[in-house]
Amino acid sequence: MARGTSAIVWCALAATGVAAAQNDDSVRMNQIQVIGTHNSYHAGFAPSAAKYWQEKAPKVYEGLNYSHPTLTAQLDGGVRQLEIDIFPDTKGGLFAHPYGEKAIAEAGLPADPPYNADGVMDKPGFKVLHVQDIDYRSRCEPFTACLAEVRKWSKAHPHHLPVFLLIENKYGKLKDVPFPTVTPEEWTPAIFDDLDKEIRSVFPESEIITPDDVRGKYATLNEAIRAGNWPTLKQARGKVIFLLDQRRYESMYTEGHPALQGRILFTNAVPGAPDAAFTEENDGTPEEIDALVKQGYLVRTRSDEPGREAPKNDTSRRDVVLKTGAQIISTDYPAAEKHASGYEVELPGNAVARCNPVLQPAGCTDSGLAAKK
């Protein structure tokens, strides 16, 4: 390399490093925007299961016919929010023998790869799956294995932007299905305690951004985030933050833990509540999303849903949400997983993150954010 060219490259790298340092010191974690994936663990149907459900329930199949690579591959591809669906299984074995496996055998279809070959579904602990008895294959199992995979990636990339882990606590028996299905366990305060324990068994709190961290000296989380008390990127890099999807369990999770004191996950809270810091606006208008973002809330929204926008390469919803200040935009088709139609969701330049387009934090540069993956 010529000496002059070397000097130019060196100067460019140095400028990028300065921008990254300035970002880290002044920009807070709610002042950026990242792409996430919906049902990030989802492996899709095995071949014979796909054939069976496509014939027996084509509309159901259409909505479930998608998959993601491993969590590691998604993180390597720039995704910074992962969604994991979990069911409690306090005794073990509740989801070990799904109806779908029996149905495939009875239909005379070729056997799919063995399910539960390692016996992990027989053991107690939270299980990762989408729809009991129908759509149950996951890229990682059980929940602690998913967490361990994320932590391994995190330790290998110690300067990464915070990774948002959205945990959907699944519930309820399937309705109007013509075959027997598992009835999931009811969520209870004790089971939520077990959830916190499982997370802590994998991630030490020094690697997690907790509600206590954000609340700081304030009486409630809502006061803290409205005062701008989210951690800076310097404080947040190399860490994960856990978000609880189902708002119906907000009061149960906060029981005995006012404003989430001592808890691990941020609830999908009603704005204005003492525990309110994170909220979902999957169907919110751009005006509603931006109003919440400007008040200090961390907002997650979706750019598409399975079987709807992507097959038609309909980008209208995607294009609208990308102009909002929602910090987390979730999709089934990030740039590394483009749909056959050409549909994909990415930030400009396929960046891992960008400065929030609505908050426009002073001193923030997109190049500084991308400098450290």
Tab-separated table of C-alpha atoms in Angstrom:
chain	number	residue	atom	x	y	z
A	1	MET	CA	0.000	0.000	0.000
A	2	ALA	CA	1.331	3.428	-0.916
A	3	ARG	CA	2.376	5.637	1.996
A	4	GLY	CA	-0.193	8.331	1.072
A	5	THR	CA	-3.003	5.793	0.810
A	6	SER	CA	-2.021	4.310	4.169
A	7	ALA	CA	-2.226	7.737	5.782
A	8	ILE	CA	-5.713	8.332	4.377
A	9	VAL	CA	-6.953	4.974	5.670
A	10	TRP	CA	-5.406	5.626	9.081
A	11	CYS	CA	-7.077	9.020	9.329
A	12	ALA	CA	-10.441	7.532	8.373
A	13	LEU	CA	-10.131	4.829	11.020
A	14	ALA	CA	-9.073	7.360	13.624
A	15	ALA	CA	-12.048	9.598	12.806
A	16	THR	CA	-14.395	6.633	13.108
A	17	GLY	CA	-12.902	5.779	16.488
A	18	VAL	CA	-13.403	9.330	17.734
A	19	ALA	CA	-17.027	9.286	16.548
A	20	ALA	CA	-17.629	5.982	18.330
A	21	ALA	CA	-16.156	7.319	21.579
A	22	GLN	CA	-18.306	10.458	21.387
A	23	ASN	CA	-21.394	8.358	20.726
A	24	ASP	CA	-20.667	6.061	23.641
A	25	ASP	CA	-20.203	8.900	26.111
A	26	SER	CA	-23.246	10.981	25.167
A	27	VAL	CA	-25.814	8.838	23.353
A	28	ARG	CA	-28.203	6.773	25.438
A	29	MET	CA	-29.483	3.343	24.531
A	30	ASN	CA	-33.003	4.614	23.831
A	31	GLN	CA	-31.614	7.087	21.293
A	32	ILE	CA	-30.756	4.541	18.633
A	33	GLN	CA	-32.755	2.299	16.294
A	34	VAL	CA	-32.105	-1.376	15.554
A	35	ILE	CA	-33.665	-4.238	13.613
A	36	GLY	CA	-35.002	-7.287	15.439
A	37	THR	CA	-36.584	-10.573	14.462
A	38	HIS	CA	-40.000	-11.999	15.289
A	39	ASN	CA	-39.970	-15.511	16.784
A	40	SER	CA	-36.215	-15.616	16.384
A	41	TYR	CA	-35.936	-19.245	17.575
A	42	HIS	CA	-38.410	-20.508	14.940
A	43	ALA	CA	-37.088	-23.467	12.916
A	44	GLY	CA	-40.211	-23.967	10.806
A	45	PHE	CA	-41.710	-27.283	9.783
A	46	ALA	CA	-39.729	-30.406	9.010
A	47	PRO	CA	-40.501	-31.802	5.494
A	48	SER	CA	-43.267	-34.266	6.318
A	49	ALA	CA	-44.849	-31.920	8.854
A	50	ALA	CA	-44.916	-29.217	6.167
A	51	LYS	CA	-46.655	-31.567	3.740
A	52	TYR	CA	-49.162	-32.692	6.369
A	53	TRP	CA	-50.206	-29.230	7.551
A	54	GLN	CA	-50.209	-27.771	4.039
A	55	GLU	CA	-52.818	-30.356	3.110
A	56	LYS	CA	-54.826	-30.434	6.343
A	57	ALA	CA	-54.799	-26.736	7.263
A	58	PRO	CA	-53.402	-24.619	4.405
A	59	LYS	CA	-54.263	-21.244	5.961
A	60	VAL	CA	-52.630	-22.223	9.242
A	61	TYR	CA	-49.626	-23.504	7.343
A	62	GLU	CA	-49.260	-20.279	5.391
A	63	GLY	CA	-49.027	-18.241	8.598
A	64	LEU	CA	-46.456	-20.585	10.125
A	65	ASN	CA	-44.299	-21.276	7.078
A	66	TYR	CA	-41.192	-19.280	7.907
A	67	SER	CA	-37.972	-19.956	9.728
A	68	HIS	CA	-34.839	-18.285	11.015
A	69	PRO	CA	-31.230	-19.465	11.212
A	70	THR	CA	-29.574	-19.859	14.595
A	71	LEU	CA	-29.563	-17.000	17.084
A	72	THR	CA	-25.816	-16.736	16.543
A	73	ALA	CA	-26.242	-16.326	12.793
A	74	GLN	CA	-28.850	-13.626	13.309
A	75	LEU	CA	-26.595	-11.691	15.669
A	76	ASP	CA	-23.716	-12.062	13.233
A	77	GLY	CA	-26.029	-10.670	10.560
A	78	GLY	CA	-26.669	-7.502	12.563
A	79	VAL	CA	-29.941	-8.281	14.350
A	80	ARG	CA	-29.969	-6.719	17.818
A	81	GLN	CA	-33.361	-7.835	19.122
A	82	LEU	CA	-34.303	-11.474	19.483
A	83	GLU	CA	-37.713	-12.829	20.445
A	84	ILE	CA	-38.054	-16.109	22.318
A	85	ASP	CA	-41.409	-17.739	23.134
A	86	ILE	CA	-41.485	-19.807	26.300
A	87	PHE	CA	-43.910	-22.114	28.100
A	88	PRO	CA	-43.485	-23.153	31.748
A	89	ASP	CA	-42.906	-26.874	32.258
A	90	THR	CA	-42.290	-27.275	35.959
A	91	LYS	CA	-42.417	-31.090	36.006
A	92	GLY	CA	-40.983	-31.817	32.575
A	93	GLY	CA	-42.456	-33.796	29.700
A	94	LEU	CA	-45.426	-31.537	28.968
A	95	PHE	CA	-44.326	-30.895	25.379
A	96	ALA	CA	-42.285	-34.061	24.798
A	97	HIS	CA	-44.809	-35.872	22.572
A	98	PRO	CA	-46.559	-33.397	20.262
A	99	TYR	CA	-49.623	-34.446	18.277
A	100	GLY	CA	-47.905	-33.484	15.022
A	101	GLU	CA	-45.401	-36.330	15.317
A	102	LYS	CA	-48.202	-38.858	15.812
A	103	ALA	CA	-50.228	-37.402	12.925
A	104	ILE	CA	-47.297	-37.695	10.521
A	105	ALA	CA	-46.785	-41.347	11.397
A	106	GLU	CA	-50.495	-42.160	11.074
A	107	ALA	CA	-50.593	-40.430	7.672
A	108	GLY	CA	-47.868	-42.763	6.425
A	109	LEU	CA	-45.481	-39.936	5.659
A	110	PRO	CA	-41.697	-40.408	5.871
A	111	ALA	CA	-40.328	-39.837	9.336
A	112	ASP	CA	-38.972	-36.352	10.012
A	113	PRO	CA	-35.737	-35.856	11.977
A	114	PRO	CA	-36.295	-37.184	15.507
A	115	TYR	CA	-37.949	-34.790	17.915
A	116	ASN	CA	-36.637	-34.709	21.499
A	117	ALA	CA	-33.916	-37.195	20.632
A	118	ASP	CA	-31.752	-35.913	23.490
A	119	GLY	CA	-34.599	-36.057	26.000
A	120	VAL	CA	-34.344	-32.365	26.879
A	121	MET	CA	-38.126	-31.970	26.635
A	122	ASP	CA	-38.545	-34.533	29.414
A	123	LYS	CA	-36.780	-32.354	31.958
A	124	PRO	CA	-38.275	-29.498	34.020
A	125	GLY	CA	-37.675	-25.963	32.834
A	126	PHE	CA	-39.011	-23.394	30.398
A	127	LYS	CA	-39.481	-24.736	26.876
A	128	VAL	CA	-39.157	-22.820	23.612
A	129	LEU	CA	-41.832	-23.378	20.969
A	130	HIS	CA	-44.423	-21.491	18.958
A	131	VAL	CA	-47.669	-23.511	18.976
A	132	GLN	CA	-48.017	-26.609	21.081
A	133	ASP	CA	-48.624	-29.848	19.124
A	134	ILE	CA	-48.425	-28.079	15.728
A	135	ASP	CA	-45.401	-25.782	15.393
A	136	TYR	CA	-42.865	-26.922	17.951
A	137	ARG	CA	-39.385	-27.153	16.401
A	138	SER	CA	-36.909	-24.578	17.669
A	139	ARG	CA	-33.325	-23.620	16.897
A	140	CYS	CA	-32.454	-23.876	20.581
A	141	GLU	CA	-33.985	-25.858	23.421
A	142	PRO	CA	-34.623	-25.416	26.328
A	143	PHE	CA	-34.759	-21.710	27.192
A	144	THR	CA	-31.455	-21.824	29.068
A	145	ALA	CA	-29.741	-23.184	25.940
A	146	CYS	CA	-30.989	-20.178	23.961
A	147	LEU	CA	-29.661	-17.854	26.643
A	148	ALA	CA	-26.319	-19.663	26.725
A	149	GLU	CA	-25.985	-19.248	22.955
A	150	VAL	CA	-26.627	-15.507	23.192
A	151	ARG	CA	-24.181	-15.158	26.073
A	152	LYS	CA	-21.480	-17.032	24.166
A	153	TRP	CA	-21.902	-14.624	21.249
A	154	SER	CA	-21.926	-11.641	23.605
A	155	LYS	CA	-18.695	-12.678	25.292
A	156	ALA	CA	-17.068	-13.087	21.866
A	157	HIS	CA	-18.172	-9.545	20.891
A	158	PRO	CA	-17.652	-7.556	24.108
A	159	HIS	CA	-18.253	-4.141	22.509
A	160	HIS	CA	-21.572	-4.963	20.870
A	161	LEU	CA	-24.539	-2.631	21.145
A	162	PRO	CA	-27.069	-3.800	23.749
A	163	VAL	CA	-29.005	-6.878	22.627
A	164	PHE	CA	-32.725	-6.762	23.382
A	165	LEU	CA	-34.216	-10.138	24.348
A	166	LEU	CA	-38.002	-10.066	24.064
A	167	ILE	CA	-39.521	-12.942	26.031
A	168	GLU	CA	-43.076	-13.921	25.127
A	169	ASN	CA	-44.661	-15.912	27.934
A	170	LYS	CA	-47.089	-18.163	26.067
A	171	TYR	CA	-50.370	-19.251	27.591
A	172	GLY	CA	-53.741	-20.850	26.860
A	173	LYS	CA	-55.150	-24.013	25.325
A	174	LEU	CA	-55.675	-24.092	21.575
A	175	LYS	CA	-59.282	-23.496	20.555
A	176	ASP	CA	-61.356	-25.039	17.775
A	177	VAL	CA	-58.866	-27.728	16.793
A	178	PRO	CA	-60.152	-31.230	15.898
A	179	PHE	CA	-57.477	-33.137	17.800
A	180	PRO	CA	-56.172	-33.329	21.386
A	181	THR	CA	-53.653	-30.686	22.414
A	182	VAL	CA	-51.576	-29.916	25.473
A	183	THR	CA	-53.009	-27.506	28.034
A	184	PRO	CA	-50.153	-25.233	29.110
A	185	GLU	CA	-49.450	-24.498	32.747
A	186	GLU	CA	-50.848	-21.291	34.169
A	187	TRP	CA	-48.363	-18.545	34.918
A	188	THR	CA	-48.055	-17.692	38.614
A	189	PRO	CA	-45.856	-15.352	40.679
A	190	ALA	CA	-43.754	-18.383	41.654
A	191	ILE	CA	-43.235	-19.366	38.015
A	192	PHE	CA	-42.155	-15.806	37.212
A	193	ASP	CA	-39.664	-16.105	40.075
A	194	ASP	CA	-38.393	-19.275	38.384
A	195	LEU	CA	-38.048	-17.348	35.119
A	196	ASP	CA	-35.828	-14.740	36.767
A	197	LYS	CA	-33.783	-17.549	38.324
A	198	GLU	CA	-33.253	-19.292	34.985
A	199	ILE	CA	-32.049	-16.064	33.412
A	200	ARG	CA	-29.700	-15.396	36.333
A	201	SER	CA	-28.386	-18.964	36.056
A	202	VAL	CA	-26.939	-18.046	32.638
A	203	PHE	CA	-26.307	-14.293	32.756
A	204	PRO	CA	-24.706	-12.628	35.785
A	205	GLU	CA	-26.398	-9.323	36.565
A	206	SER	CA	-23.224	-7.476	35.600
A	207	GLU	CA	-24.034	-8.447	31.995
A	208	ILE	CA	-27.697	-7.376	32.152
A	209	ILE	CA	-29.312	-3.952	32.047
A	210	THR	CA	-31.930	-4.355	34.777
A	211	PRO	CA	-34.891	-2.216	35.817
A	212	ASP	CA	-32.945	-1.296	38.962
A	213	ASP	CA	-30.110	0.033	36.781
A	214	VAL	CA	-32.467	2.306	34.867
A	215	ARG	CA	-34.492	3.429	37.877
A	216	GLY	CA	-31.414	4.577	39.745
A	217	LYS	CA	-32.261	7.258	42.306
A	218	TYR	CA	-35.824	7.730	41.054
A	219	ALA	CA	-38.865	6.349	42.859
A	220	THR	CA	-40.314	4.692	39.745
A	221	LEU	CA	-39.130	3.559	36.359
A	222	ASN	CA	-41.566	5.903	34.695
A	223	GLU	CA	-39.986	8.888	36.441
A	224	ALA	CA	-36.513	7.671	35.526
A	225	ILE	CA	-37.075	7.226	31.796
A	226	ARG	CA	-38.981	10.497	31.481
A	227	ALA	CA	-35.924	12.138	33.049
A	228	GLY	CA	-33.673	10.463	30.463
A	229	ASN	CA	-32.054	7.963	32.812
A	230	TRP	CA	-31.442	5.189	30.278
A	231	PRO	CA	-27.793	4.039	30.295
A	232	THR	CA	-25.350	5.553	27.831
A	233	LEU	CA	-23.949	3.326	25.111
A	234	LYS	CA	-20.689	3.248	27.047
A	235	GLN	CA	-22.585	1.703	29.960
A	236	ALA	CA	-24.729	-0.558	27.762
A	237	ARG	CA	-22.245	-2.095	25.333
A	238	GLY	CA	-21.609	-5.791	25.831
A	239	LYS	CA	-24.853	-6.247	27.770
A	240	VAL	CA	-28.340	-7.645	27.221
A	241	ILE	CA	-31.724	-6.308	28.289
A	242	PHE	CA	-34.764	-8.532	28.863
A	243	LEU	CA	-38.256	-7.416	27.847
A	244	LEU	CA	-41.529	-9.169	28.776
A	245	ASP	CA	-44.003	-9.349	25.897
A	246	GLN	CA	-47.419	-10.093	27.401
A	247	ARG	CA	-49.035	-7.056	29.013
A	248	ARG	CA	-51.720	-9.238	30.610
A	249	TYR	CA	-49.108	-10.428	33.134
A	250	GLU	CA	-47.762	-6.997	34.046
A	251	SER	CA	-49.462	-6.903	37.468
A	252	MET	CA	-48.451	-10.482	38.276
A	253	TYR	CA	-44.788	-9.884	37.474
A	254	THR	CA	-44.688	-6.691	39.527
A	255	GLU	CA	-46.443	-8.281	42.521
A	256	GLY	CA	-44.124	-7.822	45.478
A	257	HIS	CA	-41.737	-5.892	43.241
A	258	PRO	CA	-43.074	-2.333	42.974
A	259	ALA	CA	-41.725	-0.528	39.904
A	260	LEU	CA	-39.890	-3.818	39.117
A	261	GLN	CA	-37.549	-3.617	42.092
A	262	GLY	CA	-35.341	-6.717	42.059
A	263	ARG	CA	-36.777	-8.001	38.781
A	264	ILE	CA	-34.878	-8.878	35.595
A	265	LEU	CA	-37.362	-8.146	32.828
A	266	PHE	CA	-38.931	-4.855	31.784
A	267	THR	CA	-42.687	-5.260	31.440
A	268	ASN	CA	-44.684	-4.274	28.373
A	269	ALA	CA	-46.267	-1.662	30.573
A	270	VAL	CA	-49.143	0.732	30.236
A	271	PRO	CA	-47.492	4.125	29.699
A	272	GLY	CA	-47.604	6.146	32.893
A	273	ALA	CA	-47.561	3.123	35.235
A	274	PRO	CA	-44.790	2.960	37.869
A	275	ASP	CA	-43.090	0.116	35.949
A	276	ALA	CA	-43.453	1.782	32.544
A	277	ALA	CA	-40.206	2.053	30.564
A	278	PHE	CA	-40.853	-0.332	27.670
A	279	THR	CA	-44.019	-0.635	25.605
A	280	GLU	CA	-45.090	-2.355	22.412
A	281	GLU	CA	-46.914	-0.508	19.656
A	282	ASN	CA	-47.196	-3.231	17.038
A	283	ASP	CA	-50.306	-1.644	15.554
A	284	GLY	CA	-49.714	1.922	16.707
A	285	THR	CA	-49.790	4.879	14.380
A	286	PRO	CA	-46.558	6.739	13.638
A	287	GLU	CA	-47.864	9.645	15.700
A	288	GLU	CA	-48.543	7.401	18.709
A	289	ILE	CA	-45.136	5.731	18.449
A	290	ASP	CA	-43.239	8.994	18.143
A	291	ALA	CA	-45.112	10.588	21.042
A	292	LEU	CA	-44.068	7.719	23.327
A	293	VAL	CA	-40.474	7.794	22.107
A	294	LYS	CA	-40.233	11.525	22.799
A	295	GLN	CA	-41.469	10.909	26.363
A	296	GLY	CA	-38.551	8.543	26.956
A	297	TYR	CA	-40.167	5.149	26.371
A	298	LEU	CA	-38.441	2.256	24.673
A	299	VAL	CA	-40.830	1.187	21.890
A	300	ARG	CA	-40.975	-1.987	19.840
A	301	THR	CA	-43.065	-2.230	16.682
A	302	ARG	CA	-43.391	-4.647	13.761
A	303	SER	CA	-42.819	-4.055	10.056
A	304	ASP	CA	-44.589	-7.204	8.863
A	305	GLU	CA	-46.419	-10.353	9.885
A	306	PRO	CA	-45.995	-13.914	8.579
A	307	GLY	CA	-47.786	-14.542	5.299
A	308	ARG	CA	-48.920	-10.954	4.776
A	309	GLU	CA	-46.526	-8.330	3.469
A	310	ALA	CA	-43.531	-10.413	2.402
A	311	PRO	CA	-45.087	-12.721	-0.255
A	312	LYS	CA	-46.349	-9.665	-2.134
A	313	ASN	CA	-43.211	-7.613	-1.460
A	314	ASP	CA	-45.529	-5.038	0.093
A	315	THR	CA	-43.213	-2.502	1.693
A	316	SER	CA	-45.824	0.060	2.725
A	317	ARG	CA	-45.937	-0.882	6.411
A	318	ARG	CA	-42.170	-1.292	6.551
A	319	ASP	CA	-41.541	2.095	4.991
A	320	VAL	CA	-43.842	3.795	7.496
A	321	VAL	CA	-42.325	2.264	10.640
A	322	LEU	CA	-38.767	2.925	9.487
A	323	LYS	CA	-39.572	6.627	9.598
A	324	THR	CA	-40.767	6.436	13.199
A	325	GLY	CA	-38.658	6.678	16.325
A	326	ALA	CA	-39.418	3.120	17.458
A	327	GLN	CA	-36.101	1.874	18.806
A	328	ILE	CA	-36.847	-1.752	17.889
A	329	ILE	CA	-38.337	-2.685	14.522
A	330	SER	CA	-39.110	-6.389	14.375
A	331	THR	CA	-39.404	-8.428	11.173
A	332	ASP	CA	-39.401	-11.988	9.877
A	333	TYR	CA	-37.115	-10.906	7.051
A	334	PRO	CA	-33.973	-8.979	8.032
A	335	ALA	CA	-31.483	-8.256	5.248
A	336	ALA	CA	-29.659	-11.549	5.764
A	337	GLU	CA	-32.948	-13.474	5.373
A	338	LYS	CA	-34.564	-11.832	2.368
A	339	HIS	CA	-37.903	-13.317	1.236
A	340	ALA	CA	-38.086	-14.912	-2.212
A	341	SER	CA	-40.226	-11.959	-3.309
A	342	GLY	CA	-37.348	-9.606	-2.535
A	343	TYR	CA	-38.936	-8.292	0.670
A	344	GLU	CA	-36.471	-7.390	3.422
A	345	VAL	CA	-36.084	-4.934	6.276
A	346	GLU	CA	-32.846	-3.084	6.844
A	347	LEU	CA	-31.526	0.241	8.029
A	348	PRO	CA	-29.822	2.547	5.521
A	349	GLY	CA	-26.551	1.019	4.414
A	350	ASN	CA	-27.566	-2.247	6.105
A	351	ALA	CA	-26.220	-0.767	9.338
A	352	VAL	CA	-26.447	-2.594	12.662
A	353	ALA	CA	-27.946	0.555	14.174
A	354	ARG	CA	-28.544	4.207	13.431
A	355	CYS	CA	-29.139	7.353	15.423
A	356	ASN	CA	-32.820	7.559	16.251
A	357	PRO	CA	-34.489	9.442	13.373
A	358	VAL	CA	-37.009	11.159	15.646
A	359	LEU	CA	-34.921	11.908	18.735
A	360	GLN	CA	-31.866	12.895	16.649
A	361	PRO	CA	-29.503	12.959	19.664
A	362	ALA	CA	-26.854	15.664	19.573
A	363	GLY	CA	-23.426	14.404	18.599
A	364	CYS	CA	-24.678	11.045	17.376
A	365	THR	CA	-23.218	9.685	14.139
A	366	ASP	CA	-24.366	6.510	12.419
A	367	SER	CA	-20.760	5.626	11.571
A	368	GLY	CA	-19.840	5.813	15.238
A	369	LEU	CA	-22.583	3.349	16.144
A	370	ALA	CA	-21.496	0.874	13.501
A	371	ALA	CA	-17.834	1.111	14.433
A	372	LYS	CA	-18.179	-1.587	17.076
A	373	LYS	CA	-20.263	-4.629	16.264
